[in-house]
Coordinates of C-alpha atoms in Angstrom, one line a residue:
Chain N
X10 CA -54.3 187.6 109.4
X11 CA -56.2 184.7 108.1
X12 CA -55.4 180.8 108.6
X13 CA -55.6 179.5 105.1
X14 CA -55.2 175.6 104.1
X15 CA -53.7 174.9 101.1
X16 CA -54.0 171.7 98.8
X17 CA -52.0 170.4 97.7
X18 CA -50.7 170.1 101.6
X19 CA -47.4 169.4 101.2
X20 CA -47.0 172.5 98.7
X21 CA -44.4 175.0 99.5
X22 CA -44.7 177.2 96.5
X23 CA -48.1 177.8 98.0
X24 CA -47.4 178.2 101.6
X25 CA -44.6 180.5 101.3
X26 CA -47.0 182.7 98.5
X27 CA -49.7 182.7 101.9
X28 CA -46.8 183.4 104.4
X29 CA -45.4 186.7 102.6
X30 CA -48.9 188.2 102.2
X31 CA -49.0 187.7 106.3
X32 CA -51.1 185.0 106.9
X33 CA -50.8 181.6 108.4
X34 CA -50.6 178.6 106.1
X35 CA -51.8 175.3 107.4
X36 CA -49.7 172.6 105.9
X37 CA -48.8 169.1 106.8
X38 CA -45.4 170.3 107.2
X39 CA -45.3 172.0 110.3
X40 CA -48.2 169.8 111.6
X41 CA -45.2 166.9 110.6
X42 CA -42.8 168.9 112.6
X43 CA -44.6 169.2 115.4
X44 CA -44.9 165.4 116.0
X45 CA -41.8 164.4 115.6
X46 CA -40.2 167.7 118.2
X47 CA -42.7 167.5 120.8
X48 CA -42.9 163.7 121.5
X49 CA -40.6 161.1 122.2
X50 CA -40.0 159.2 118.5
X51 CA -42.5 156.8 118.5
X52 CA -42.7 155.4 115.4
X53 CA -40.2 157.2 112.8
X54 CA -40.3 158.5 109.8
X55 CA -43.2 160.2 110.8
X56 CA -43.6 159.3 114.3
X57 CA -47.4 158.4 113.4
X58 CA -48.9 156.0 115.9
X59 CA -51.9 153.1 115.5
X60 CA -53.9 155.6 117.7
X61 CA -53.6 158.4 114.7
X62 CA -55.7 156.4 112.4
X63 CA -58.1 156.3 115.4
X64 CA -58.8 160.1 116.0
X65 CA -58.8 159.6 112.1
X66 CA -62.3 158.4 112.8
X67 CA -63.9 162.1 113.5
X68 CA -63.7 162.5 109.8
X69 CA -63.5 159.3 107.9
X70 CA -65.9 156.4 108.8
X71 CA -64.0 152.7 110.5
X72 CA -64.4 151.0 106.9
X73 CA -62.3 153.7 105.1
X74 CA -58.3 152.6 104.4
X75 CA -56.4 153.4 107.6
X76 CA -53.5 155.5 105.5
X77 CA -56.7 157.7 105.0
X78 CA -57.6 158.1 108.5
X79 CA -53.8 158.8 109.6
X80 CA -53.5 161.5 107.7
X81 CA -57.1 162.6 108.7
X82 CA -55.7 163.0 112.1
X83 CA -53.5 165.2 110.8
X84 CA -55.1 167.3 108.2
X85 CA -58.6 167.3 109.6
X86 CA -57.8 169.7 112.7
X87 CA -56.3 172.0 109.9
X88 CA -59.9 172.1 107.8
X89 CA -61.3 172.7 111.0
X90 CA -59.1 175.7 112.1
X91 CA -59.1 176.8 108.0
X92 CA -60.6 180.7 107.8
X93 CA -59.5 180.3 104.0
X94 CA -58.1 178.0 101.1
X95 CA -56.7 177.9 98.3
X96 CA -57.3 174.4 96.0
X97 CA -55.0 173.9 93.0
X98 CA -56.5 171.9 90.9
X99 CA -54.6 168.8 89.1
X100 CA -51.8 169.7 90.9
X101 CA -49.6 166.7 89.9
X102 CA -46.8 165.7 92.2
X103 CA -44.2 168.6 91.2
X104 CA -46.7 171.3 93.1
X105 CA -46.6 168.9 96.5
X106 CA -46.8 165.5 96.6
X107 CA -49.7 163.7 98.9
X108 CA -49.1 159.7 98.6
X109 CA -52.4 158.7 98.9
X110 CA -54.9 160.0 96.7
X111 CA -58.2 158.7 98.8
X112 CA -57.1 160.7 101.6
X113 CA -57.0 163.8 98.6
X114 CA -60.3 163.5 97.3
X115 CA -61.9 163.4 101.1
X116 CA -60.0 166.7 101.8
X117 CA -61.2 168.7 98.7
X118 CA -64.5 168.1 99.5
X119 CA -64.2 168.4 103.4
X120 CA -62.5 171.9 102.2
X121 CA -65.1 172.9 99.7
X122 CA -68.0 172.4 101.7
X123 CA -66.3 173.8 104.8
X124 CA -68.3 177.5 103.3
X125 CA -65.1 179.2 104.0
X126 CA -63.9 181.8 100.6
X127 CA -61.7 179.2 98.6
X128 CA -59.9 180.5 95.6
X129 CA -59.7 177.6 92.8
X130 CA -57.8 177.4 90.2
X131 CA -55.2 175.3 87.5
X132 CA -51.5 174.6 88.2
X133 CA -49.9 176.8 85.6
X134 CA -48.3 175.8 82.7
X135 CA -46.4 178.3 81.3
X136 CA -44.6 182.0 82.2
X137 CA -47.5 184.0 80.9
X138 CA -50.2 181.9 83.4
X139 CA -47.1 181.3 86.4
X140 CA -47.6 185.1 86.3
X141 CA -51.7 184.9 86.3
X142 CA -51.5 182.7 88.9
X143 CA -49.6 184.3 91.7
X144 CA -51.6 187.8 90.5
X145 CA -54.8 186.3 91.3
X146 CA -53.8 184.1 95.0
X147 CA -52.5 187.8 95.8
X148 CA -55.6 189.2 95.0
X149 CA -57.7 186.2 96.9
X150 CA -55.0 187.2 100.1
X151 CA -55.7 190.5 100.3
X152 CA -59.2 190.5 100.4
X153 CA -58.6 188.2 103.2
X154 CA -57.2 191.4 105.1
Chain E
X13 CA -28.6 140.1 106.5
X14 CA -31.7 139.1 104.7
X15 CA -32.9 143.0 102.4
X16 CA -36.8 142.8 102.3
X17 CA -37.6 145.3 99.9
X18 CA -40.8 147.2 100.9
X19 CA -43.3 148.5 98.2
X20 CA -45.9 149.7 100.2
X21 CA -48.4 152.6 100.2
X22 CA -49.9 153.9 103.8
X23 CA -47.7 152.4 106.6
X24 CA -46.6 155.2 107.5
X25 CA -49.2 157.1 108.2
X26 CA -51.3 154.3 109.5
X27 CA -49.0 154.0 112.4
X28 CA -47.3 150.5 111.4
X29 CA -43.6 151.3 110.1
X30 CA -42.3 151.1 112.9
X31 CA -44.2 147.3 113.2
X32 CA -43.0 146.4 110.0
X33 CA -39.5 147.1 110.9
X34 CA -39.4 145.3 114.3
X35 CA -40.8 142.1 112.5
X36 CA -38.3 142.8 110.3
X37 CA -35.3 143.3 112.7
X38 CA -36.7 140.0 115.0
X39 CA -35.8 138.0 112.0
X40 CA -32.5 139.1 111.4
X41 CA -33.4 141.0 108.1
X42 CA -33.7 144.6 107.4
X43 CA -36.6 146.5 105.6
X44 CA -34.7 148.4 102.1
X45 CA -36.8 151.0 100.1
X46 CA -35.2 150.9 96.7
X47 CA -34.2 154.3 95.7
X48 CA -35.7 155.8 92.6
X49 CA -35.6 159.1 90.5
X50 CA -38.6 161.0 90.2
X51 CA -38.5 160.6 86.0
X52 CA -38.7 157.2 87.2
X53 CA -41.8 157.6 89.0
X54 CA -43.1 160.2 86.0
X55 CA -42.5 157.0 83.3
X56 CA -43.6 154.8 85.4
X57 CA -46.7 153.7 83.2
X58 CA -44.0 153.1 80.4
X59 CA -42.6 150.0 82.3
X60 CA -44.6 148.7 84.2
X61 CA -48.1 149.2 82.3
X62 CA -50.2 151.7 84.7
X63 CA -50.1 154.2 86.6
X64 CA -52.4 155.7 89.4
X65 CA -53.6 158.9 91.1
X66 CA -52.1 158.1 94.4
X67 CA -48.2 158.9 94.5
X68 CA -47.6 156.3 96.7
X69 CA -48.9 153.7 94.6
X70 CA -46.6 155.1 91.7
X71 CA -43.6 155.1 94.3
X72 CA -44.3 151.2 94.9
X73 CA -44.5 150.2 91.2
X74 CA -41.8 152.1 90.1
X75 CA -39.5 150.7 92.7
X76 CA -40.7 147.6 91.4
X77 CA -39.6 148.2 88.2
X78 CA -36.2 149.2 89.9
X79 CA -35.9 145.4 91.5
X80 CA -36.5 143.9 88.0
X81 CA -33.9 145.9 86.8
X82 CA -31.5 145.7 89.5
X83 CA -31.8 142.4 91.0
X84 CA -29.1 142.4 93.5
X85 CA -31.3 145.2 96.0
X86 CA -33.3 142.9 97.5
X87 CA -33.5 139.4 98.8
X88 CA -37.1 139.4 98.9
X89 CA -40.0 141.8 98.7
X90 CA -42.7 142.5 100.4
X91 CA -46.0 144.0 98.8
X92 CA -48.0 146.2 101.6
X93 CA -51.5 148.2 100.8
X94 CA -54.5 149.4 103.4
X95 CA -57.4 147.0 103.8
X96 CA -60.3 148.1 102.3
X97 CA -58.5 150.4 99.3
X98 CA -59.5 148.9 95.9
X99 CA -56.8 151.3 94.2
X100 CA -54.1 149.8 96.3
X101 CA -55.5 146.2 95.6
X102 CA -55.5 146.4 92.4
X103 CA -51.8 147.8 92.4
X104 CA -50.8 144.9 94.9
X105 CA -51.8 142.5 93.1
X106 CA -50.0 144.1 90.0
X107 CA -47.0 144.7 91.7
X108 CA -47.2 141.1 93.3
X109 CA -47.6 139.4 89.5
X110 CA -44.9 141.7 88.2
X111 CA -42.3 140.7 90.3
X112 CA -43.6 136.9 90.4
X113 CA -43.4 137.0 86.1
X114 CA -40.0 138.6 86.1
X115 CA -37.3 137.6 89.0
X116 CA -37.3 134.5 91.9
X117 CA -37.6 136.8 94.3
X118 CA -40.1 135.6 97.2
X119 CA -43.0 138.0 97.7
X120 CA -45.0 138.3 100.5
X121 CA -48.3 140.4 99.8
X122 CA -50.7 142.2 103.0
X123 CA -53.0 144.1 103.2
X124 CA -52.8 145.8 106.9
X125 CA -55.0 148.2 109.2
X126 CA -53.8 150.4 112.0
X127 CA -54.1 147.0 114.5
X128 CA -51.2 145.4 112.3
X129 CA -48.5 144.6 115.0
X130 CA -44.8 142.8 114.1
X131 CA -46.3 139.6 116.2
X132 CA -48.9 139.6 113.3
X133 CA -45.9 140.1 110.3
X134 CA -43.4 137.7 112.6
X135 CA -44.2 134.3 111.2
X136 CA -44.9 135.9 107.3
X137 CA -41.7 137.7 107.6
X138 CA -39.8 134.8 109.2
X139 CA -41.2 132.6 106.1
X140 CA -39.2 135.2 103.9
X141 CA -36.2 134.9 104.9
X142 CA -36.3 131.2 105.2
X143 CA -37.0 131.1 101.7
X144 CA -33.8 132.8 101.2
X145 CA -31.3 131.6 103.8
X146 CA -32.3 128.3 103.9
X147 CA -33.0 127.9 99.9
X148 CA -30.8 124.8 99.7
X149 CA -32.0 122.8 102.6
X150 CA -35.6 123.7 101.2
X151 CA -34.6 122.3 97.8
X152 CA -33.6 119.0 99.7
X153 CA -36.4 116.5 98.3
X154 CA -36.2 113.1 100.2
X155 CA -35.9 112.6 104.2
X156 CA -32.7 110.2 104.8
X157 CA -32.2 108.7 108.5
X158 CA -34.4 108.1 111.6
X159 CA -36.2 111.8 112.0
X160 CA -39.1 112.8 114.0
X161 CA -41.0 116.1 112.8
X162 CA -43.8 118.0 115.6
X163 CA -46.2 120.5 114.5
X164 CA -47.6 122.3 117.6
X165 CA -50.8 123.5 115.9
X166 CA -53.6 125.8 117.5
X167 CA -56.1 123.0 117.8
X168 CA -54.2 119.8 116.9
X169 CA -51.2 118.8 118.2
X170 CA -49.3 115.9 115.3
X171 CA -46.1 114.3 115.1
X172 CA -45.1 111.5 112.7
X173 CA -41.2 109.1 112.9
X174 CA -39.9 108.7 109.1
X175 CA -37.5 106.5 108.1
X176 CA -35.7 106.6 105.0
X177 CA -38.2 108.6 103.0
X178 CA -41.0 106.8 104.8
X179 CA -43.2 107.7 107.5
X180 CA -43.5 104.5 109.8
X181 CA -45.4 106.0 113.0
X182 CA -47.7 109.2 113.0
X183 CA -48.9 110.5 116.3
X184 CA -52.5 113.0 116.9
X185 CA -53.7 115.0 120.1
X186 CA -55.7 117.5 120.5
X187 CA -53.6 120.6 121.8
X188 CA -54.3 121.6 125.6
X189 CA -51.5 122.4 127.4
X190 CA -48.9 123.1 124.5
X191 CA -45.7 121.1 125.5
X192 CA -47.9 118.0 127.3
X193 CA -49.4 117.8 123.7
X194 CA -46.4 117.7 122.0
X195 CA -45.1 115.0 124.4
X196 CA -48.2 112.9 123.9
X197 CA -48.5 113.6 120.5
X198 CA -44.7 112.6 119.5
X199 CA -44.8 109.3 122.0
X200 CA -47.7 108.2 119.9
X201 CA -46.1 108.2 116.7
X202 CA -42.5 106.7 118.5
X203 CA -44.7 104.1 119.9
X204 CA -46.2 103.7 116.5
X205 CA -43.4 103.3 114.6
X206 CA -41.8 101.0 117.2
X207 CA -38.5 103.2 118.1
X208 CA -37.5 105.1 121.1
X209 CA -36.6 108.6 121.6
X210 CA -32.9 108.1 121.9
X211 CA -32.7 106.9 118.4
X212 CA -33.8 109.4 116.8
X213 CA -31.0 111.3 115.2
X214 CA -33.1 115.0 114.4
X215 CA -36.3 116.3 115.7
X216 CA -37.7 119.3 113.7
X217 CA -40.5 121.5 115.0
X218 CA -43.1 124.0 113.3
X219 CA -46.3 125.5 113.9
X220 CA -47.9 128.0 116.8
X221 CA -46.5 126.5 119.5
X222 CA -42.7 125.6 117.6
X223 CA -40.8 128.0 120.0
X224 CA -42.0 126.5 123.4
X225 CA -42.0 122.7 121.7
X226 CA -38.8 123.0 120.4
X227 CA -36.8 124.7 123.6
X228 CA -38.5 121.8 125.5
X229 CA -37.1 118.9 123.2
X230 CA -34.1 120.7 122.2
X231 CA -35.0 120.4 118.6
X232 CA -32.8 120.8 115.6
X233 CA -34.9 122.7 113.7
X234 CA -37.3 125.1 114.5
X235 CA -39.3 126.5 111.3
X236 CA -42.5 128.6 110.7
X237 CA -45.2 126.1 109.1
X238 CA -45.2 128.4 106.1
X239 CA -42.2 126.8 104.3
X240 CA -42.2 123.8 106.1
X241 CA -45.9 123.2 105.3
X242 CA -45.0 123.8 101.6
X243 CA -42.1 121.3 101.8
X244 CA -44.8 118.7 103.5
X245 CA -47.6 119.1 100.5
X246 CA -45.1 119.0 97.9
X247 CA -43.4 116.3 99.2
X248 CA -46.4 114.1 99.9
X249 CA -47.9 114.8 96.8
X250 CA -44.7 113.8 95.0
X251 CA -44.8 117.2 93.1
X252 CA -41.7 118.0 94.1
X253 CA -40.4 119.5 90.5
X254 CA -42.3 122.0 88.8
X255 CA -45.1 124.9 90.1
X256 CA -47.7 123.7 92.9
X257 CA -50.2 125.3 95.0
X258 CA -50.5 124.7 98.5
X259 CA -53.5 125.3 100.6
X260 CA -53.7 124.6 104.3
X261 CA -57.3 126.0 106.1
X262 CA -56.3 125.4 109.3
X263 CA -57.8 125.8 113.0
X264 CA -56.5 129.6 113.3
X265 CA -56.0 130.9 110.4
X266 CA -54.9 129.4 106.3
X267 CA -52.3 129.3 104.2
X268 CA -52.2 129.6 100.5
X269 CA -48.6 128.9 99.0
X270 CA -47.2 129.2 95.7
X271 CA -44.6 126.7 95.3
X272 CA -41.7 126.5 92.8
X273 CA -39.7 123.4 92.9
X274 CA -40.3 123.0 96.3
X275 CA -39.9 126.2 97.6
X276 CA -42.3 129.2 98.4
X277 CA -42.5 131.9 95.5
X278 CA -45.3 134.0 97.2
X279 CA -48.2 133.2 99.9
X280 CA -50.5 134.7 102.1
X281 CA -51.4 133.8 105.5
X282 CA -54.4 134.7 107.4
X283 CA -58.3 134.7 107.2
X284 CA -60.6 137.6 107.9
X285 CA -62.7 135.4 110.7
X286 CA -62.7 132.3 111.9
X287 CA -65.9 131.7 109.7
X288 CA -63.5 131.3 107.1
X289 CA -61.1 128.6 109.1
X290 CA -61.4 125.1 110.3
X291 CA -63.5 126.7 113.7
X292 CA -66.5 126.6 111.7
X293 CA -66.5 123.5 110.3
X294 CA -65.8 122.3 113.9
X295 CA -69.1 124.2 115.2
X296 CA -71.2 123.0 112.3
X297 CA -70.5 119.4 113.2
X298 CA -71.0 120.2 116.9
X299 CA -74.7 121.6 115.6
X300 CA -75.6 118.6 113.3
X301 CA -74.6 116.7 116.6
X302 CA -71.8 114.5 114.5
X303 CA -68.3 113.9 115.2
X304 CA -66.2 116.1 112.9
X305 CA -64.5 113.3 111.0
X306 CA -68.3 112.2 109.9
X307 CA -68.7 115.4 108.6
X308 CA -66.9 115.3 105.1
X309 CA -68.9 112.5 104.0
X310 CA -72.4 113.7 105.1
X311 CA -71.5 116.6 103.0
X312 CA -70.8 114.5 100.0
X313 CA -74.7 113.5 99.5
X314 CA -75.6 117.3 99.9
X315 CA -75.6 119.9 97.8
X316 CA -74.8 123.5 98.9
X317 CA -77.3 125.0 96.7
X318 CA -80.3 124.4 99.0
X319 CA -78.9 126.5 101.9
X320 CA -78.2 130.1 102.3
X321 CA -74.8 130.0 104.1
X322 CA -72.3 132.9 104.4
X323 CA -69.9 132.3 107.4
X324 CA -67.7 135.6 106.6
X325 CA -68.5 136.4 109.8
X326 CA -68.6 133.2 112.2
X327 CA -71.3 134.6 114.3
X328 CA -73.4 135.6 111.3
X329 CA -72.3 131.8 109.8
X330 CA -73.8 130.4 113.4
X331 CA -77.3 132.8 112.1
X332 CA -77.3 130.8 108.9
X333 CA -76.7 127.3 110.3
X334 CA -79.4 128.0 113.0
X335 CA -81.6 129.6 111.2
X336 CA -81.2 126.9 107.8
X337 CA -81.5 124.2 110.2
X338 CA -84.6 125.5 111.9
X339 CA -86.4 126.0 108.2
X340 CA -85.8 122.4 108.0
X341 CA -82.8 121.7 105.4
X342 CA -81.2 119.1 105.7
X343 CA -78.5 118.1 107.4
X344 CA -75.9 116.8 104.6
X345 CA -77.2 120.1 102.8
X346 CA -75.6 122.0 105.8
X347 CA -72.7 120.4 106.0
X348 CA -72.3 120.7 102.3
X349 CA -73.0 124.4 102.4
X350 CA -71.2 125.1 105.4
X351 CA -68.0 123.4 103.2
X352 CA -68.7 125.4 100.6
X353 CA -69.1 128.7 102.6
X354 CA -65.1 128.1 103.6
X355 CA -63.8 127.4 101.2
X356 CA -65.7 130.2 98.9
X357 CA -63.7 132.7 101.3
X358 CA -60.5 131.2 100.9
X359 CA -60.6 131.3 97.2
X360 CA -62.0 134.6 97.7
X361 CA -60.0 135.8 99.8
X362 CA -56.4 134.6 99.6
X363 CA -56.4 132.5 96.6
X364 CA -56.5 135.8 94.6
X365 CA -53.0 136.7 96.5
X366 CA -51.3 134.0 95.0
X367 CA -50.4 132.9 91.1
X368 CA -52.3 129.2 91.3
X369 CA -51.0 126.5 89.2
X370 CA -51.6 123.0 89.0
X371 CA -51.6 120.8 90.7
X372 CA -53.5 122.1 93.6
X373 CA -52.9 120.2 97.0
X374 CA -55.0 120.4 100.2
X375 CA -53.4 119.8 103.4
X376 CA -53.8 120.2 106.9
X377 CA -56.6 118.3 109.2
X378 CA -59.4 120.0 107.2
X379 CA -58.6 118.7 103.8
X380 CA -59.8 115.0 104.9
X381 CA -63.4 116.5 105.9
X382 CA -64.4 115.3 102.3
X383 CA -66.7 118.1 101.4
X384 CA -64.4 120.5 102.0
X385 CA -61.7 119.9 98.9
X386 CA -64.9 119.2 96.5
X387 CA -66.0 122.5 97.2
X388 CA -62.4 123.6 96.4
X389 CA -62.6 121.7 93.0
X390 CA -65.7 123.2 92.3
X391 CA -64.6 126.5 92.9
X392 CA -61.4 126.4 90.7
X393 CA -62.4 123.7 88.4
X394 CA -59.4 122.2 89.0
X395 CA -58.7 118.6 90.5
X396 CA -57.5 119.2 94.1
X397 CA -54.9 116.9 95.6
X398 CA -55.4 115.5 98.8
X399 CA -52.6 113.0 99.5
X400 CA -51.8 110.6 102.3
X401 CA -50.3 112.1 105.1
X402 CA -52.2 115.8 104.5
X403 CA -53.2 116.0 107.9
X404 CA -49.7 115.7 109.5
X405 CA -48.3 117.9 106.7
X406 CA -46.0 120.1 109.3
X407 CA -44.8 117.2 110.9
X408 CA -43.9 114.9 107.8
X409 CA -42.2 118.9 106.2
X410 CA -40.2 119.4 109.3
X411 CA -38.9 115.8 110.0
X412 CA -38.0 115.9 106.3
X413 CA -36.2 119.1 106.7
X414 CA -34.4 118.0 109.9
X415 CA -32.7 115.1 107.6
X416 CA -30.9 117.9 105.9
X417 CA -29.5 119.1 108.4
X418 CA -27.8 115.7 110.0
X419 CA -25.0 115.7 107.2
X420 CA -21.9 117.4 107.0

């Protein structure tokens, strides 16, 4: 079993796709979830604190936009834990919508030149590609095995 | 309850929703996120002219669009970005135009980091919703009675008596010891205008220190120097009817106010440093070795051009006035540049948050430092008001609000 990061991070249609061939997905999600169960509610929606966009810091210098470094503190400790990923490209906000596209860029590259095996590729657009698509992720997560 | 609509991208996951809301809350209004469909967010380029690759940004405009259309969900809005994003500057801006252009809604536009904290929103969100609670008593446009107004600012303490539209006694300290101040300060203008305390019928109170000052003298009003500012510079500079612009550099921080028959439309209150404040102009005088009210005029016979200046940062602006001073410029070209420095980041800095339309009034203690509002002019190439009275602005706007409140 593998721990692949998928981007979009807030897609489901690609977590559950990683979770049935029996890996982990890293998503902001569950990362989400597990703020908001294991503290006290700090600072709803999202029970993000001032200190987030302060551990932000390990991945995003002081003078980049502190919405950036918040979600750094969340999404950077998935890159770092990330064995694989899988990177739709133009994913548009159907596919799993990240507010702040800054904080998108920054993780595409951080995942890119991570050197871990990512598997690339367009949001579909049609049946005939739908079916392309979830042919060749299965392929990627196997070879993970 | 007073609805501030919030179009914002990155509070949330800067840490400072839950700031917003308690700034919010502490004013008696309530933070509303206008619902919208996600075709509206798809089309949103369609009515509002652009859209973005951040879905946030999208989110905020198209929610915009959903005010215009649906005036009745807000009472006033409030336009929040990060610092330092350009995409989300742009939009702000946009967003802060758009809703300016199309509805009388107030608007309050900020940029915020992670160290954003409700005390930081308080007075900006109080301003809001005096905009809209208090609209009519803002639309008041003479003072009737005997009324006394006291602006408790960070460095000067001012009062001023009026009397039947008139102010006849104007008191000055600096501040110290905040309520002392405000004592001196208001029996110097009583004792000016040749009245006693007892007589007069409404004291109104504004400015950093309004909350102390005003639970001491049991005030009638107590009012954020935002709108009451506003109400001052309009009202002094009989340009009462019509669009103004208001600018106040003050010790702390500045104000830049978009006024609309006398009452706020949007603003922005702050200053990156305190290079960009009255502070530096204080220090600069302090260097030349001049009092500060010499300073305007030595400025006037210098010219900016021959000195490097740039006090973003006030230590860096010391470096220059050091360092200019050492290489042997001269001291009117100082004081000239070190006017010129402020006011350059003021119209850089906050003038661009805010739709400015003649005519253009300085106010506040700074404006009468002569080099100052010249700069100003030069800047926007616009005449700049500076009427009678500008330094006591808070004081004449809140005894002239007070009036209001003595009938009925």
């Amino acid at each position: 079993m593998a721990k692949v990061i998928v981007y979009p991070l807030t897609s489901t249609i690609l977590a559950d796709l990683v979770e049935r061939m029996g890996h982990e997905s890293l998503v902001i999600p569950t990362e989400v979830r597990k703020k908001i169960i294991s503290t006290s509610i700090d600072s709803p929606p999202l029970n993000i604190t001032p200190d987030d966009p302060k551990k932000g810091l390990k991945w995003a210098a002081v003078d980049v936009p502190s919405g950036v470094r918040g979600r750094m503190a969340i999404i950077g400790p998935l890159i770092e834990a990330a064995e694989a990923a899988i990177i739709i490209d133009d994913p548009g906000c159907l596919t799993g919508c990240s507010g702040c596209n800054r904080a998108n860029e920054l993780v595409r590259l951080l995942i890119k030149t991570k050197g871990i095996p990512v598997l690339e590729m367009n949001y579909p657009e049609d049946e005939n590609e739908a079916r392309g698509f979830v042919r060749k992720i299965k392929i990627f997560l196997e070879g993970l095995k | 309850m007073i609805r501030i609509a919030e179009l914002a991208c990155g509070p949330e996951y800067s840490g400072i929703q839950k700031e917003i809301e308690r700034a919010a809350e502490k004013v008696g209004a309530k933070i509303v996120y206008p619902e919208v469909s996600l075709e509206d967010i798809l089309n949103v380029e369609k009515k509002f002219g652009v859209k973005v690759a951040s879905g946030d940004l999208n989110l905020a405009m198209a929610r915009a669009v959903r005010i215009i259309e649906n005036p009745d969900l807000a009472d006033a809005v409030i336009v929040m970005t990060c610092f330092r994003c350009a995409e989300a500057a742009i939009i702000r801006s946009e967003i802060r135009k758009f809703i300016h252009e199309k509805s009388r809604l107030p608007v309050l536009s900020y940029s915020f980091t992670e160290r954003t904290t409700a005390e930081t929103l308080f007075t900006r969100m109080e301003a809001l919703v005096t905009t809209v609670k208090f609209r009519g008593l803002l639309a008041r446009e003479s003072q009737k009675g005997l009324t006394a107004g006291i602006d408790s600012g960070s460095t000067t303490t001012k009062s001023v008596v009026m009397k039947n539209n008139q102010v006849i006694g104007t008191g000055w300290v600096p501040t110290i010891e905040v309520i002392q101040s405000a004592e001196d300060a208001y029996d110097a203008a009583l004792s000016a205008a040749g009245v006693n305390r007892a007589d007069i019928q409404g004291l109104g109170v504004t400015g950093y220190g309004r909350f102390l000052v005003g639970k001491h003298f049991d005030a009638k009003l107590v009012q954020e120097e935002i709108t009451v500012n506003a109400k001052g510079a309009v009202f002094l500079a009989n340009a009462q009817k019509g669009s103004a612009t208001v600018i106040d550099i003050g010790g702390m921080d500045n104000k830049a106010i978009a006024v609309h028959d006398g009452i706020p439309g949007g603003f922005t209150m702050g200053g990156i440093c305190a290079g960009a404040s009255g502070r530096f102009l204080e220090l600069t005088a302090r260097r030349l070795g001049i009092d500060i009210t010499d300073l305007g005029k030595l400025a006037l016979k210098g010219n900016y051009e021959n000195v490097s200046m740039n006090s973003y940062c006030i230590v860096f602006g010391t470096q220059s006035l050091v360092n200019s001073l050492s290489m042997g410029c001269k001291p009117e070209d100082v004081a000239m540049a070190a006017c010129h420095s402020v006011a350059e980041q003021v119209y850089e800095q906050q003038l661009q948050e805010v739709e400015v339309k003649e005519p253009v009034i300085m106010v506040g203690g700074t404006s009468l430092i002569e080099g100052l509002p010249k700069a100003m002019e030069s800047l926007l190439n616009i005449n700049v008001i500076v009427p009678r009275y500008a330094q006591f602005v808070g004081a004449v706007g809140a005894s002239l609000l007070v009036s209001g409140l003595l009938e009925g």
